[in-house]
Amino acid sequence: MASNVYNLFIINKSGGLIFYKDYGSLGRLDTNDSLRLASLWHSMHAISQQLSPTLGCYGIELLEADTFDLRCFQALTGTKFFVVAEPGTQGLDSLLKNVYGLYVDYVLKNPFYEVEMPIRCELFDLSLTQLIRKDKGVIGR
Amino acid sequence: MAAPGRMRCMYIFNRNGVCLHYHVWYRPLTTLSPQQDQKLMFGLLFSLRSFTVKMDPTSNNKGHLGVPQLPGQGCSFHAFTTNTYKLSLLETPSGIKIVLVTDPGMGDLREALRYIYSNIYVEYVIKNPLYVPGEHFRCELFNAALDQYVKTLK
């Protein structure tokens, strides 16, 4: 159960940001910064594959920092979903798989959505917020 | 062929990006020449640091992306995991970065890295009167002590 998710990013296969939502961090990013960070993450994800000591590396899946944990899920198409949460949060990989499921249902199956473009689907936003809030534990933040 | 332990390789960098030491235990795949690989590793660590400083969700005044950070300034990361390896980092206040690449199932290596820094690197390298700080070093006692310590890590 994710206890405190700070924000969520979705990047397309070329590294461009297509979705960013802040769920309660003090460091809410403005548009430009979120775009820069997304591209930076995309490049570092690729570089980490080059530095692997063995074959078959798909890139960074978990980054543990002092004040947050970042978990990344890369779909087979190259679309990356990553969440920033409190250190030691459990259940982030299943959260990301659920986000991917919502993405497939509400975004990809939307006939008006152009692939690789920024996501502007209200239903996706709503169901995502429900998913994140539902996982925010019983303490109620 | 002996079964590899959990260690893959280790890098030590100083604050200027010079690779002071590169130690390899088991690395079947090397995509770049050693110099390029070391530069790439340092670059990745530098960029990841800029990333974590800016991404820090607990502070709202972080300055600009890409401004070089002093050791200890801003939020830093201590490890990242991929499906094939785990990279653990220790950055000392003097800017020495010790990077340990292990297999992905490895646990938290922060204590181990601190031990390697204070009991192996400082003892055998810094306290060695023949060592010139800021240069690449090669020290048999260091290698032996490191190998011995690393065997005890699970």
Short mmCIF file of C-alpha atoms in Angstrom, two decimals:
data_model
loop_
_atom_site.label_atom_id
_atom_site.label_comp_id
_atom_site.label_asym_id
_atom_site.label_seq_id
_atom_site.Cartn_x
_atom_site.Cartn_y
_atom_site.Cartn_z
CA MET A 1 0.00 0.00 0.00
CA ALA A 2 1.60 3.24 -1.10
CA SER A 3 1.67 5.51 1.90
CA ASN A 4 2.59 8.84 0.46
CA VAL A 5 3.03 9.37 -3.22
CA TYR A 6 4.41 12.82 -4.00
CA ASN A 7 4.08 12.96 -7.76
CA LEU A 8 3.74 10.98 -10.98
CA PHE A 9 5.34 11.47 -14.39
CA ILE A 10 4.66 9.77 -17.69
CA ILE A 11 7.17 10.16 -20.53
CA ASN A 12 6.77 9.07 -24.12
CA LYS A 13 9.32 6.95 -25.95
CA SER A 14 11.34 9.98 -27.10
CA GLY A 15 11.67 11.33 -23.58
CA GLY A 16 9.05 14.06 -23.79
CA LEU A 17 6.80 14.62 -20.79
CA ILE A 18 3.19 13.72 -21.51
CA PHE A 19 1.77 13.75 -18.00
CA TYR A 20 2.81 15.26 -14.67
CA LYS A 21 0.70 15.47 -11.54
CA ASP A 22 1.73 16.54 -8.08
CA TYR A 23 -0.11 14.86 -5.22
CA GLY A 24 1.15 16.88 -2.32
CA SER A 25 4.85 17.61 -2.29
CA LEU A 26 6.36 20.89 -1.15
CA GLY A 27 8.42 21.05 -4.28
CA ARG A 28 5.75 21.35 -6.94
CA LEU A 29 7.53 21.88 -10.24
CA ASP A 30 6.58 24.45 -12.84
CA THR A 31 6.04 23.34 -16.43
CA ASN A 32 9.55 24.02 -17.66
CA ASP A 33 11.22 22.25 -14.78
CA SER A 34 9.00 19.22 -15.10
CA LEU A 35 9.85 19.00 -18.81
CA ARG A 36 13.56 19.27 -18.09
CA LEU A 37 13.49 16.67 -15.35
CA ALA A 38 11.55 14.26 -17.52
CA SER A 39 14.09 14.51 -20.35
CA LEU A 40 16.93 14.21 -17.87
CA TRP A 41 15.41 11.06 -16.47
CA HIS A 42 14.96 9.62 -19.94
CA SER A 43 18.66 10.14 -20.74
CA MET A 44 19.88 8.76 -17.45
CA HIS A 45 17.65 5.74 -17.81
CA ALA A 46 19.34 5.07 -21.16
CA ILE A 47 22.87 5.68 -19.84
CA SER A 48 22.33 3.30 -16.95
CA GLN A 49 21.72 0.55 -19.51
CA GLN A 50 25.13 1.24 -21.06
CA LEU A 51 26.91 0.88 -17.74
CA SER A 52 25.49 -2.53 -16.94
CA PRO A 53 28.10 -5.21 -16.17
CA THR A 54 25.92 -7.90 -17.74
CA LEU A 55 23.63 -8.16 -20.74
CA GLY A 56 19.97 -7.43 -20.80
CA CYS A 57 19.65 -4.29 -18.71
CA TYR A 58 16.37 -2.41 -19.12
CA GLY A 59 17.33 0.65 -17.09
CA ILE A 60 16.78 2.08 -13.63
CA GLU A 61 13.80 0.63 -11.79
CA LEU A 62 14.34 2.08 -8.35
CA LEU A 63 16.26 5.14 -7.22
CA GLU A 64 16.77 5.56 -3.49
CA ALA A 65 17.53 9.10 -2.40
CA ASP A 66 17.73 10.77 1.00
CA THR A 67 14.24 12.21 1.07
CA PHE A 68 12.39 10.13 -1.54
CA ASP A 69 12.24 6.88 -3.47
CA LEU A 70 11.58 6.90 -7.18
CA ARG A 71 10.21 3.87 -8.93
CA CYS A 72 10.09 3.60 -12.70
CA PHE A 73 8.18 1.25 -14.94
CA GLN A 74 8.98 1.04 -18.63
CA ALA A 75 6.36 -0.45 -20.90
CA LEU A 76 7.44 -2.51 -23.91
CA THR A 77 6.63 0.46 -26.14
CA GLY A 78 9.19 2.64 -24.38
CA THR A 79 6.67 4.75 -22.45
CA LYS A 80 7.96 5.30 -18.93
CA PHE A 81 5.90 5.80 -15.79
CA PHE A 82 7.61 6.95 -12.65
CA VAL A 83 6.42 7.85 -9.16
CA VAL A 84 8.21 9.76 -6.44
CA ALA A 85 7.21 8.70 -2.94
CA GLU A 86 8.39 8.64 0.66
CA PRO A 87 11.48 6.52 1.27
CA GLY A 88 10.63 2.90 2.01
CA THR A 89 7.15 3.02 0.50
CA GLN A 90 5.95 -0.47 -0.43
CA GLY A 91 3.68 -1.41 -3.27
CA LEU A 92 4.93 1.16 -5.74
CA ASP A 93 5.53 -1.33 -8.50
CA SER A 94 1.98 -2.65 -8.31
CA LEU A 95 0.79 0.96 -8.22
CA LEU A 96 2.68 1.63 -11.42
CA LYS A 97 1.20 -1.45 -13.08
CA ASN A 98 -2.26 -0.16 -12.13
CA VAL A 99 -1.41 3.26 -13.54
CA TYR A 100 -0.36 1.53 -16.74
CA GLY A 101 -3.69 -0.27 -16.81
CA LEU A 102 -5.54 3.04 -16.42
CA TYR A 103 -3.37 4.59 -19.13
CA VAL A 104 -4.28 1.80 -21.54
CA ASP A 105 -7.98 2.06 -20.74
CA TYR A 106 -8.54 5.81 -20.52
CA VAL A 107 -5.84 7.21 -22.77
CA LEU A 108 -4.87 4.73 -25.46
CA LYS A 109 -8.40 3.57 -26.05
CA ASN A 110 -9.58 7.15 -26.34
CA PRO A 111 -10.10 7.72 -30.07
CA PHE A 112 -9.33 11.44 -29.77
CA TYR A 113 -5.98 10.94 -28.11
CA GLU A 114 -2.89 11.28 -30.29
CA VAL A 115 -0.14 8.95 -29.20
CA GLU A 116 3.02 10.53 -27.77
CA MET A 117 1.16 13.81 -27.16
CA PRO A 118 0.45 15.33 -23.72
CA ILE A 119 -2.42 13.55 -22.02
CA ARG A 120 -5.57 15.65 -21.61
CA CYS A 121 -8.11 13.03 -20.61
CA GLU A 122 -10.29 13.99 -17.68
CA LEU A 123 -11.36 10.44 -16.90
CA PHE A 124 -7.74 9.39 -16.71
CA ASP A 125 -7.00 12.20 -14.23
CA LEU A 126 -9.99 11.29 -12.09
CA SER A 127 -9.35 7.58 -11.92
CA LEU A 128 -5.67 8.20 -11.25
CA THR A 129 -6.46 10.51 -8.35
CA GLN A 130 -8.83 7.89 -6.98
CA LEU A 131 -6.15 5.23 -7.26
CA ILE A 132 -3.53 7.34 -5.50
CA ARG A 133 -5.86 8.57 -2.77
CA LYS A 134 -7.17 5.09 -2.14
CA ASP A 135 -3.62 3.88 -1.56
CA LYS A 136 -2.81 6.66 0.87
CA GLY A 137 -3.34 4.46 3.91
CA VAL A 138 -5.88 4.76 6.65
CA ILE A 139 -4.18 7.64 8.44
CA GLY A 140 -5.65 9.99 5.92
CA ARG A 141 -3.27 12.62 4.56
CA MET B 1 34.61 -21.08 -13.84
CA ALA B 2 33.99 -20.12 -10.23
CA ALA B 3 30.50 -18.84 -9.48
CA PRO B 4 30.63 -15.06 -9.21
CA GLY B 5 29.85 -13.54 -5.84
CA ARG B 6 27.53 -10.57 -5.65
CA MET B 7 30.18 -8.00 -6.47
CA ARG B 8 30.61 -6.75 -10.00
CA CYS B 9 32.88 -3.72 -9.90
CA MET B 10 33.87 -0.63 -7.94
CA TYR B 11 34.91 2.90 -8.91
CA ILE B 12 36.47 5.60 -6.76
CA PHE B 13 36.31 9.18 -8.04
CA ASN B 14 37.58 12.41 -6.57
CA ARG B 15 35.69 15.69 -6.73
CA ASN B 16 37.17 16.60 -10.11
CA GLY B 17 35.96 13.48 -11.82
CA VAL B 18 39.32 11.73 -11.90
CA CYS B 19 38.88 8.01 -11.48
CA LEU B 20 41.27 7.14 -8.68
CA HIS B 21 40.60 3.45 -8.79
CA TYR B 22 38.60 0.93 -10.76
CA HIS B 23 38.25 -2.58 -9.39
CA VAL B 24 36.48 -5.36 -11.24
CA TRP B 25 35.35 -8.71 -9.88
CA TYR B 26 32.96 -10.01 -12.49
CA ARG B 27 32.04 -8.02 -15.56
CA PRO B 28 31.20 -10.07 -18.64
CA LEU B 29 29.96 -7.07 -20.61
CA THR B 30 31.94 -3.91 -21.20
CA THR B 31 30.51 -1.69 -23.88
CA LEU B 32 33.09 1.11 -23.74
CA SER B 33 36.81 1.64 -23.25
CA PRO B 34 37.80 2.05 -19.58
CA GLN B 35 38.30 5.82 -19.83
CA GLN B 36 34.97 6.36 -21.54
CA ASP B 37 33.23 4.04 -19.15
CA GLN B 38 34.62 5.94 -16.15
CA LYS B 39 33.71 9.30 -17.63
CA LEU B 40 30.22 8.07 -18.39
CA MET B 41 29.84 6.77 -14.86
CA PHE B 42 30.95 10.07 -13.35
CA GLY B 43 28.66 11.97 -15.69
CA LEU B 44 25.73 9.78 -14.75
CA LEU B 45 26.38 10.34 -11.03
CA PHE B 46 26.65 14.08 -11.57
CA SER B 47 23.41 14.26 -13.53
CA LEU B 48 21.55 12.03 -11.10
CA ARG B 49 22.64 14.34 -8.30
CA SER B 50 21.27 17.38 -10.16
CA PHE B 51 18.11 15.41 -10.74
CA THR B 52 17.58 14.45 -7.10
CA VAL B 53 18.30 17.98 -5.86
CA LYS B 54 15.61 19.36 -8.12
CA MET B 55 13.18 16.51 -7.60
CA ASP B 56 13.35 16.71 -3.80
CA PRO B 57 9.72 16.80 -2.67
CA THR B 58 10.46 18.15 0.79
CA SER B 59 12.01 21.47 -0.11
CA ASN B 60 10.58 24.25 -2.22
CA ASN B 61 13.61 26.34 -2.99
CA LYS B 62 16.06 24.46 -5.04
CA GLY B 63 17.68 26.85 -7.43
CA HIS B 64 18.34 25.90 -11.00
CA LEU B 65 18.81 22.52 -12.55
CA GLY B 66 22.42 21.72 -13.34
CA VAL B 67 24.13 24.00 -10.85
CA PRO B 68 27.02 21.93 -9.41
CA GLN B 69 26.29 20.94 -5.84
CA LEU B 70 28.76 20.72 -2.99
CA PRO B 71 28.93 17.32 -1.27
CA GLY B 72 26.16 17.25 1.28
CA GLN B 73 24.24 20.14 -0.26
CA GLY B 74 20.72 19.28 -1.38
CA CYS B 75 19.15 15.88 -1.63
CA SER B 76 21.45 13.13 -2.90
CA PHE B 77 20.81 9.50 -3.73
CA HIS B 78 22.55 6.52 -2.18
CA ALA B 79 21.55 3.71 -4.51
CA PHE B 80 19.72 2.77 -7.68
CA THR B 81 18.65 -0.64 -8.91
CA THR B 82 18.10 -1.99 -12.40
CA ASN B 83 17.11 -5.49 -13.42
CA THR B 84 20.75 -6.56 -13.86
CA TYR B 85 22.67 -4.56 -11.23
CA LYS B 86 22.49 -2.37 -8.17
CA LEU B 87 24.68 0.68 -7.84
CA SER B 88 25.45 2.03 -4.37
CA LEU B 89 27.15 5.36 -3.82
CA LEU B 90 28.90 7.05 -0.94
CA GLU B 91 29.99 10.66 -1.29
CA THR B 92 32.30 11.93 1.45
CA PRO B 93 32.47 15.60 2.45
CA SER B 94 35.82 15.84 0.66
CA GLY B 95 34.12 14.91 -2.60
CA ILE B 96 35.39 11.34 -2.84
CA LYS B 97 32.75 9.13 -4.45
CA ILE B 98 32.87 5.40 -3.87
CA VAL B 99 30.62 3.50 -6.26
CA LEU B 100 29.90 -0.19 -5.81
CA VAL B 101 28.16 -2.15 -8.57
CA THR B 102 26.67 -5.41 -7.30
CA ASP B 103 23.99 -7.86 -8.26
CA PRO B 104 20.43 -6.50 -7.89
CA GLY B 105 19.49 -8.59 -4.83
CA MET B 106 22.05 -6.86 -2.63
CA GLY B 107 20.78 -5.03 0.44
CA ASP B 108 21.66 -1.61 1.79
CA LEU B 109 25.39 -1.06 1.36
CA ARG B 110 25.77 2.32 3.05
CA GLU B 111 27.51 0.87 6.11
CA ALA B 112 29.74 -1.29 3.94
CA LEU B 113 30.73 1.72 1.85
CA ARG B 114 31.54 3.69 4.96
CA TYR B 115 33.69 0.84 6.17
CA ILE B 116 35.48 0.63 2.84
CA TYR B 117 36.14 4.35 2.96
CA SER B 118 37.39 4.67 6.53
CA ASN B 119 39.06 1.33 7.08
CA ILE B 120 40.41 0.46 3.67
CA TYR B 121 40.73 3.55 1.49
CA VAL B 122 41.91 5.94 4.24
CA GLU B 123 44.15 3.36 5.87
CA TYR B 124 45.89 1.95 2.83
CA VAL B 125 45.79 4.83 0.37
CA ILE B 126 45.53 8.19 2.11
CA LYS B 127 47.91 7.22 4.86
CA ASN B 128 50.38 5.88 2.34
CA PRO B 129 53.24 8.44 2.11
CA LEU B 130 53.89 7.56 -1.51
CA TYR B 131 50.39 8.40 -2.64
CA VAL B 132 49.87 11.65 -4.54
CA PRO B 133 46.30 12.86 -3.89
CA GLY B 134 44.23 13.36 -6.99
CA GLU B 135 45.90 10.64 -8.98
CA HIS B 136 44.99 7.14 -9.95
CA PHE B 137 46.43 4.66 -7.47
CA ARG B 138 47.35 0.99 -7.50
CA CYS B 139 48.01 -0.60 -4.14
CA GLU B 140 48.28 -4.31 -3.47
CA LEU B 141 47.40 -4.03 0.20
CA PHE B 142 44.31 -2.03 -0.71
CA ASN B 143 43.20 -4.68 -3.19
CA ALA B 144 43.81 -7.50 -0.75
CA ALA B 145 41.98 -5.80 2.11
CA LEU B 146 39.10 -4.91 -0.19
CA ASP B 147 38.74 -8.46 -1.54
CA GLN B 148 38.79 -9.84 1.97
CA TYR B 149 36.16 -7.41 3.23
CA VAL B 150 33.94 -7.89 0.24
CA LYS B 151 33.79 -11.65 0.83
CA THR B 152 32.02 -10.96 4.10
CA LEU B 153 29.22 -8.97 2.46
CA LYS B 154 26.04 -10.86 1.64
#
